[in-house]
mmCIF file of C-alpha atoms in Angstrom:
data_model
loop_
_atom_site.group_PDB
_atom_site.id
_atom_site.type_symbol
_atom_site.label_atom_id
_atom_site.label_comp_id
_atom_site.label_asym_id
_atom_site.label_seq_id
_atom_site.Cartn_x
_atom_site.Cartn_y
_atom_site.Cartn_z
ATOM 1 C CA UNK S 1 40.001 64.226 22.323
ATOM 2 C CA UNK S 2 41.269 66.884 19.916
ATOM 3 C CA UNK S 3 39.831 70.372 20.184
ATOM 4 C CA UNK S 4 41.288 71.718 16.932
ATOM 5 C CA UNK S 5 40.613 70.830 13.355
ATOM 6 C CA UNK S 6 43.015 68.066 12.284
ATOM 7 C CA UNK S 7 44.743 67.908 8.946
ATOM 8 C CA UNK S 8 42.373 66.092 6.595
ATOM 9 C CA UNK S 9 44.204 63.071 5.244
ATOM 10 C CA UNK S 10 42.730 62.896 1.757
ATOM 11 C CA UNK S 11 43.308 64.679 -1.516
ATOM 12 C CA UNK S 12 40.197 66.650 -2.354
ATOM 13 C CA UNK S 13 39.691 67.066 -6.069
ATOM 14 C CA UNK S 14 36.835 69.009 -7.606
ATOM 15 C CA UNK S 15 34.930 66.926 -10.173
ATOM 16 C CA UNK S 16 33.067 68.672 -12.965
ATOM 17 C CA UNK S 17 29.331 68.126 -13.195
ATOM 18 C CA UNK S 18 28.763 67.366 -9.505
ATOM 19 C CA UNK S 19 27.619 69.863 -6.850
ATOM 20 C CA UNK S 20 30.538 70.954 -4.699
ATOM 21 C CA UNK S 21 28.590 70.451 -1.467
ATOM 22 C CA UNK S 22 27.898 66.862 -2.516
ATOM 23 C CA UNK S 23 31.584 66.222 -3.112
ATOM 24 C CA UNK S 24 32.572 67.703 0.254
ATOM 25 C CA UNK S 25 29.857 65.639 1.952
ATOM 26 C CA UNK S 26 31.071 62.359 0.470
ATOM 27 C CA UNK S 27 34.730 63.104 1.263
ATOM 28 C CA UNK S 28 33.990 63.959 4.887
ATOM 29 C CA UNK S 29 31.646 61.016 5.259
ATOM 30 C CA UNK S 30 34.338 58.654 3.989
ATOM 31 C CA UNK S 31 36.869 60.167 6.406
ATOM 32 C CA UNK S 32 34.491 59.604 9.330
ATOM 33 C CA UNK S 33 33.381 56.063 8.454
ATOM 34 C CA UNK S 34 36.961 55.000 7.715
ATOM 35 C CA UNK S 35 38.225 56.354 11.017
ATOM 36 C CA UNK S 36 40.367 59.157 9.587
ATOM 37 C CA UNK S 37 38.307 61.573 11.676
ATOM 38 C CA UNK S 38 37.912 60.130 15.159
ATOM 39 C CA UNK S 39 34.866 60.586 17.456
ATOM 40 C CA UNK S 40 34.842 63.929 19.299
ATOM 41 C CA UNK S 41 37.119 65.530 16.682
ATOM 42 C CA UNK S 42 36.057 69.164 16.294
ATOM 43 C CA UNK S 43 35.565 70.690 12.855
ATOM 44 C CA UNK S 44 34.844 74.246 11.774
ATOM 45 C CA UNK S 45 33.506 75.344 8.410
ATOM 46 C CA UNK S 46 36.257 77.880 7.754
ATOM 47 C CA UNK S 47 39.147 75.593 8.688
ATOM 48 C CA UNK S 48 37.822 72.642 6.687
ATOM 49 C CA UNK S 49 37.102 74.927 3.738
ATOM 50 C CA UNK S 50 40.607 76.330 3.900
ATOM 51 C CA UNK S 51 42.228 72.905 4.035
ATOM 52 C CA UNK S 52 40.415 71.520 1.011
ATOM 53 C CA UNK S 53 40.360 74.767 -0.955
ATOM 54 C CA UNK S 54 36.652 75.617 -1.209
ATOM 55 C CA UNK S 55 34.379 78.291 0.217
ATOM 56 C CA UNK S 56 32.615 77.695 3.572
ATOM 57 C CA UNK S 57 29.181 77.414 1.916
ATOM 58 C CA UNK S 58 29.496 73.837 0.518
ATOM 59 C CA UNK S 59 31.149 72.774 3.778
ATOM 60 C CA UNK S 60 28.205 74.177 5.746
ATOM 61 C CA UNK S 61 25.764 72.194 3.593
ATOM 62 C CA UNK S 62 27.872 69.045 3.978
ATOM 63 C CA UNK S 63 27.893 69.524 7.759
ATOM 64 C CA UNK S 64 24.095 69.757 7.784
ATOM 65 C CA UNK S 65 23.723 66.516 5.823
ATOM 66 C CA UNK S 66 26.183 64.699 8.058
ATOM 67 C CA UNK S 67 24.385 65.985 11.144
ATOM 68 C CA UNK S 68 21.072 64.717 9.739
ATOM 69 C CA UNK S 69 22.696 61.286 9.451
ATOM 70 C CA UNK S 70 23.977 61.607 13.041
ATOM 71 C CA UNK S 71 27.610 61.493 11.975
ATOM 72 C CA UNK S 72 28.234 65.050 13.200
ATOM 73 C CA UNK S 73 26.900 67.111 16.078
ATOM 74 C CA UNK S 74 26.586 70.846 15.379
ATOM 75 C CA UNK S 75 26.685 73.362 18.220
ATOM 76 C CA UNK S 76 25.923 77.087 17.748
ATOM 77 C CA UNK S 77 29.119 79.158 17.713
ATOM 78 C CA UNK S 78 31.250 76.063 18.378
ATOM 79 C CA UNK S 79 31.229 74.385 14.978
ATOM 80 C CA UNK S 80 30.789 70.650 14.675
ATOM 81 C CA UNK S 81 32.314 67.509 16.097
ATOM 82 C CA UNK S 82 32.359 63.895 14.988
ATOM 83 C CA UNK S 83 29.634 62.101 16.879
ATOM 84 C CA UNK S 84 30.551 59.369 19.332
ATOM 85 C CA UNK S 85 28.608 56.124 19.267
ATOM 86 C CA UNK S 86 27.870 54.709 22.693
ATOM 87 C CA UNK S 87 28.292 51.071 23.641
ATOM 88 C CA UNK S 88 24.541 50.910 24.231
ATOM 89 C CA UNK S 89 23.891 52.047 20.647
ATOM 90 C CA UNK S 90 26.316 49.430 19.335
ATOM 91 C CA UNK S 91 24.703 46.653 21.372
ATOM 92 C CA UNK S 92 21.198 47.660 20.284
ATOM 93 C CA UNK S 93 22.327 47.825 16.647
ATOM 94 C CA UNK S 94 23.728 44.300 16.717
ATOM 95 C CA UNK S 95 20.671 42.972 18.530
ATOM 96 C CA UNK S 96 18.460 44.414 15.804
ATOM 97 C CA UNK S 97 20.815 43.222 13.058
ATOM 98 C CA UNK S 98 20.706 39.656 14.334
ATOM 99 C CA UNK S 99 16.910 39.555 14.170
ATOM 100 C CA UNK S 100 16.465 41.505 10.927
ATOM 101 C CA UNK S 101 19.251 39.868 8.924
ATOM 102 C CA UNK S 102 18.397 36.458 10.300
ATOM 103 C CA UNK S 103 14.829 36.896 9.058
ATOM 104 C CA UNK S 104 16.102 38.197 5.715
ATOM 105 C CA UNK S 105 18.150 35.026 5.291
ATOM 106 C CA UNK S 106 15.159 32.865 6.173
ATOM 107 C CA UNK S 107 12.997 34.584 3.576
ATOM 108 C CA UNK S 108 15.745 34.573 0.950
ATOM 109 C CA UNK S 109 16.282 30.824 1.332
ATOM 110 C CA UNK S 110 13.065 30.042 -0.497
ATOM 111 C CA UNK S 111 13.259 32.942 -2.953
ATOM 112 C CA UNK S 112 16.854 33.015 -4.163
ATOM 113 C CA UNK S 113 17.264 31.635 -7.685
ATOM 114 C CA UNK S 114 20.374 30.188 -9.327
ATOM 115 C CA UNK S 115 21.366 33.601 -10.649
ATOM 116 C CA UNK S 116 21.329 35.002 -7.140
ATOM 117 C CA UNK S 117 23.265 32.046 -5.746
ATOM 118 C CA UNK S 118 25.926 32.410 -8.434
ATOM 119 C CA UNK S 119 26.263 36.147 -7.833
ATOM 120 C CA UNK S 120 26.543 35.562 -4.086
ATOM 121 C CA UNK S 121 29.185 32.889 -4.638
ATOM 122 C CA UNK S 122 31.236 35.200 -6.840
ATOM 123 C CA UNK S 123 31.166 37.976 -4.256
ATOM 124 C CA UNK S 124 32.015 35.631 -1.367
ATOM 125 C CA UNK S 125 34.946 34.199 -3.351
ATOM 126 C CA UNK S 126 36.183 37.623 -4.393
ATOM 127 C CA UNK S 127 35.970 38.956 -0.822
ATOM 128 C CA UNK S 128 38.163 36.060 0.261
ATOM 129 C CA UNK S 129 40.795 36.821 -2.351
ATOM 130 C CA UNK S 130 41.294 40.565 -1.916
ATOM 131 C CA UNK S 131 43.154 42.366 0.860
ATOM 132 C CA UNK S 132 42.005 45.853 -0.155
ATOM 133 C CA UNK S 133 39.913 47.230 2.691
ATOM 134 C CA UNK S 134 37.688 49.431 0.512
ATOM 135 C CA UNK S 135 36.914 46.535 -1.821
ATOM 136 C CA UNK S 136 36.167 44.209 1.085
ATOM 137 C CA UNK S 137 33.660 46.684 2.541
ATOM 138 C CA UNK S 138 31.937 47.040 -0.828
ATOM 139 C CA UNK S 139 31.756 43.272 -1.374
ATOM 140 C CA UNK S 140 30.552 42.470 2.132
ATOM 141 C CA UNK S 141 27.871 45.140 1.856
ATOM 142 C CA UNK S 142 26.822 43.750 -1.546
ATOM 143 C CA UNK S 143 26.482 40.256 -0.056
ATOM 144 C CA UNK S 144 24.157 41.433 2.696
ATOM 145 C CA UNK S 145 22.194 43.738 0.390
ATOM 146 C CA UNK S 146 21.584 40.922 -2.098
ATOM 147 C CA UNK S 147 20.115 38.764 0.656
ATOM 148 C CA UNK S 148 17.790 41.604 1.626
ATOM 149 C CA UNK S 149 16.778 42.016 -2.009
ATOM 150 C CA UNK S 150 15.825 38.358 -2.334
ATOM 151 C CA UNK S 151 14.001 38.429 0.998
ATOM 152 C CA UNK S 152 11.495 40.641 -0.819
ATOM 153 C CA UNK S 153 10.392 42.592 2.257
ATOM 154 C CA UNK S 154 10.822 46.322 1.721
ATOM 155 C CA UNK S 155 9.997 47.202 5.343
ATOM 156 C CA UNK S 156 12.670 44.804 6.537
ATOM 157 C CA UNK S 157 15.283 46.386 4.288
ATOM 158 C CA UNK S 158 14.317 49.977 5.118
ATOM 159 C CA UNK S 159 14.424 49.235 8.850
ATOM 160 C CA UNK S 160 17.896 47.735 8.509
ATOM 161 C CA UNK S 161 19.021 50.877 6.669
ATOM 162 C CA UNK S 162 18.565 52.831 9.912
ATOM 163 C CA UNK S 163 21.780 51.228 11.157
ATOM 164 C CA UNK S 164 23.745 51.743 7.953
ATOM 165 C CA UNK S 165 26.374 54.145 9.300
ATOM 166 C CA UNK S 166 27.281 52.011 12.314
ATOM 167 C CA UNK S 167 27.421 48.904 10.124
ATOM 168 C CA UNK S 168 29.705 50.579 7.565
ATOM 169 C CA UNK S 169 31.978 51.873 10.309
ATOM 170 C CA UNK S 170 32.391 48.394 11.724
ATOM 171 C CA UNK S 171 32.819 46.743 8.314
ATOM 172 C CA UNK S 172 35.524 49.250 7.512
ATOM 173 C CA UNK S 173 37.320 48.571 10.765
ATOM 174 C CA UNK S 174 37.182 44.778 10.475
ATOM 175 C CA UNK S 175 38.378 44.948 6.853
ATOM 176 C CA UNK S 176 41.843 45.757 8.226
ATOM 177 C CA UNK S 177 41.967 42.640 10.436
ATOM 178 C CA UNK S 178 43.303 39.599 8.605
ATOM 179 C CA UNK S 179 42.082 37.228 11.326
ATOM 180 C CA UNK S 180 38.534 38.604 11.304
ATOM 181 C CA UNK S 181 38.477 38.610 7.495
ATOM 182 C CA UNK S 182 39.207 34.872 7.529
ATOM 183 C CA UNK S 183 36.418 34.293 10.044
ATOM 184 C CA UNK S 184 33.973 36.319 7.960
ATOM 185 C CA UNK S 185 34.895 34.292 4.890
ATOM 186 C CA UNK S 186 33.975 31.069 6.704
ATOM 187 C CA UNK S 187 30.747 32.598 8.030
ATOM 188 C CA UNK S 188 29.712 33.888 4.600
ATOM 189 C CA UNK S 189 30.450 30.470 3.099
ATOM 190 C CA UNK S 190 28.114 28.867 5.675
ATOM 191 C CA UNK S 191 25.364 31.349 4.805
ATOM 192 C CA UNK S 192 25.855 30.686 1.104
ATOM 193 C CA UNK S 193 25.704 26.907 1.589
ATOM 194 C CA UNK S 194 22.459 27.130 3.570
ATOM 195 C CA UNK S 195 20.864 29.380 0.955
ATOM 196 C CA UNK S 196 21.996 27.106 -1.849
ATOM 197 C CA UNK S 197 20.390 24.149 -0.056
ATOM 198 C CA UNK S 198 17.194 26.169 0.500
ATOM 199 C CA UNK S 199 17.487 25.448 4.230
ATOM 200 C CA UNK S 200 15.669 28.343 5.881
ATOM 201 C CA UNK S 201 16.481 27.343 9.481
ATOM 202 C CA UNK S 202 20.171 26.862 8.712
ATOM 203 C CA UNK S 203 20.355 30.098 6.722
ATOM 204 C CA UNK S 204 18.834 32.123 9.546
ATOM 205 C CA UNK S 205 21.089 30.553 12.157
ATOM 206 C CA UNK S 206 24.203 31.019 10.004
ATOM 207 C CA UNK S 207 23.411 34.709 9.662
ATOM 208 C CA UNK S 208 22.685 35.091 13.364
ATOM 209 C CA UNK S 209 26.033 33.483 14.199
ATOM 210 C CA UNK S 210 27.758 35.822 11.748
ATOM 211 C CA UNK S 211 26.246 38.919 13.370
ATOM 212 C CA UNK S 212 26.932 37.666 16.915
ATOM 213 C CA UNK S 213 30.552 36.996 16.019
ATOM 214 C CA UNK S 214 30.817 40.493 14.588
ATOM 215 C CA UNK S 215 29.656 41.973 17.878
ATOM 216 C CA UNK S 216 32.009 39.719 19.859
ATOM 217 C CA UNK S 217 34.927 40.930 17.739
ATOM 218 C CA UNK S 218 33.937 44.539 18.229
ATOM 219 C CA UNK S 219 33.846 44.106 22.013
ATOM 220 C CA UNK S 220 37.170 42.303 21.967
ATOM 221 C CA UNK S 221 39.036 45.126 20.248
ATOM 222 C CA UNK S 222 37.295 47.749 22.430
ATOM 223 C CA UNK S 223 37.217 50.551 19.913
#
């Protein structure tokens, strides 16, 4: 793994009206979740600040926020490094996702109205038509979030949010696989059909299959 700060592969532009530390945080977070900064990559405040043209202070604050979200590990006198995610963490995340999102689908089956069904259909269709990775991640996240919203269980949604970073990392990675995108499209269509039919058992099982397939794909590519 690299021991020096890599060249950051994004164009950092200062936006007026937004705190600089917030901008640095979002840029670094995107680089990590999109795989531009690999696990174990070491970062220092001064080198990152120099590369993007800001002072070390907003970088330091961004590092602290990313460490709080367990995306970075900060060591005294050594700077920070991109946190690795163990296979055990991945397995546990998908096990929890299968249960939580399966239950969300079950609850949403009886609560989702025609407006929700139509919105879900639009997003599923649009996700199947685009090849832009960023757009696919946004649409797939919107699909799952809408189901949680209609499930109407705030504890369920907040618990699922604990796994947000791992989920986004994996959605970003799979967005670049044409084969997996096609599979996801079929799986989302099955979820949509079950919800439209108000079939709680089928909706839960369709979601569980979707999550299990996601884990199987992740193991297959061995990232």
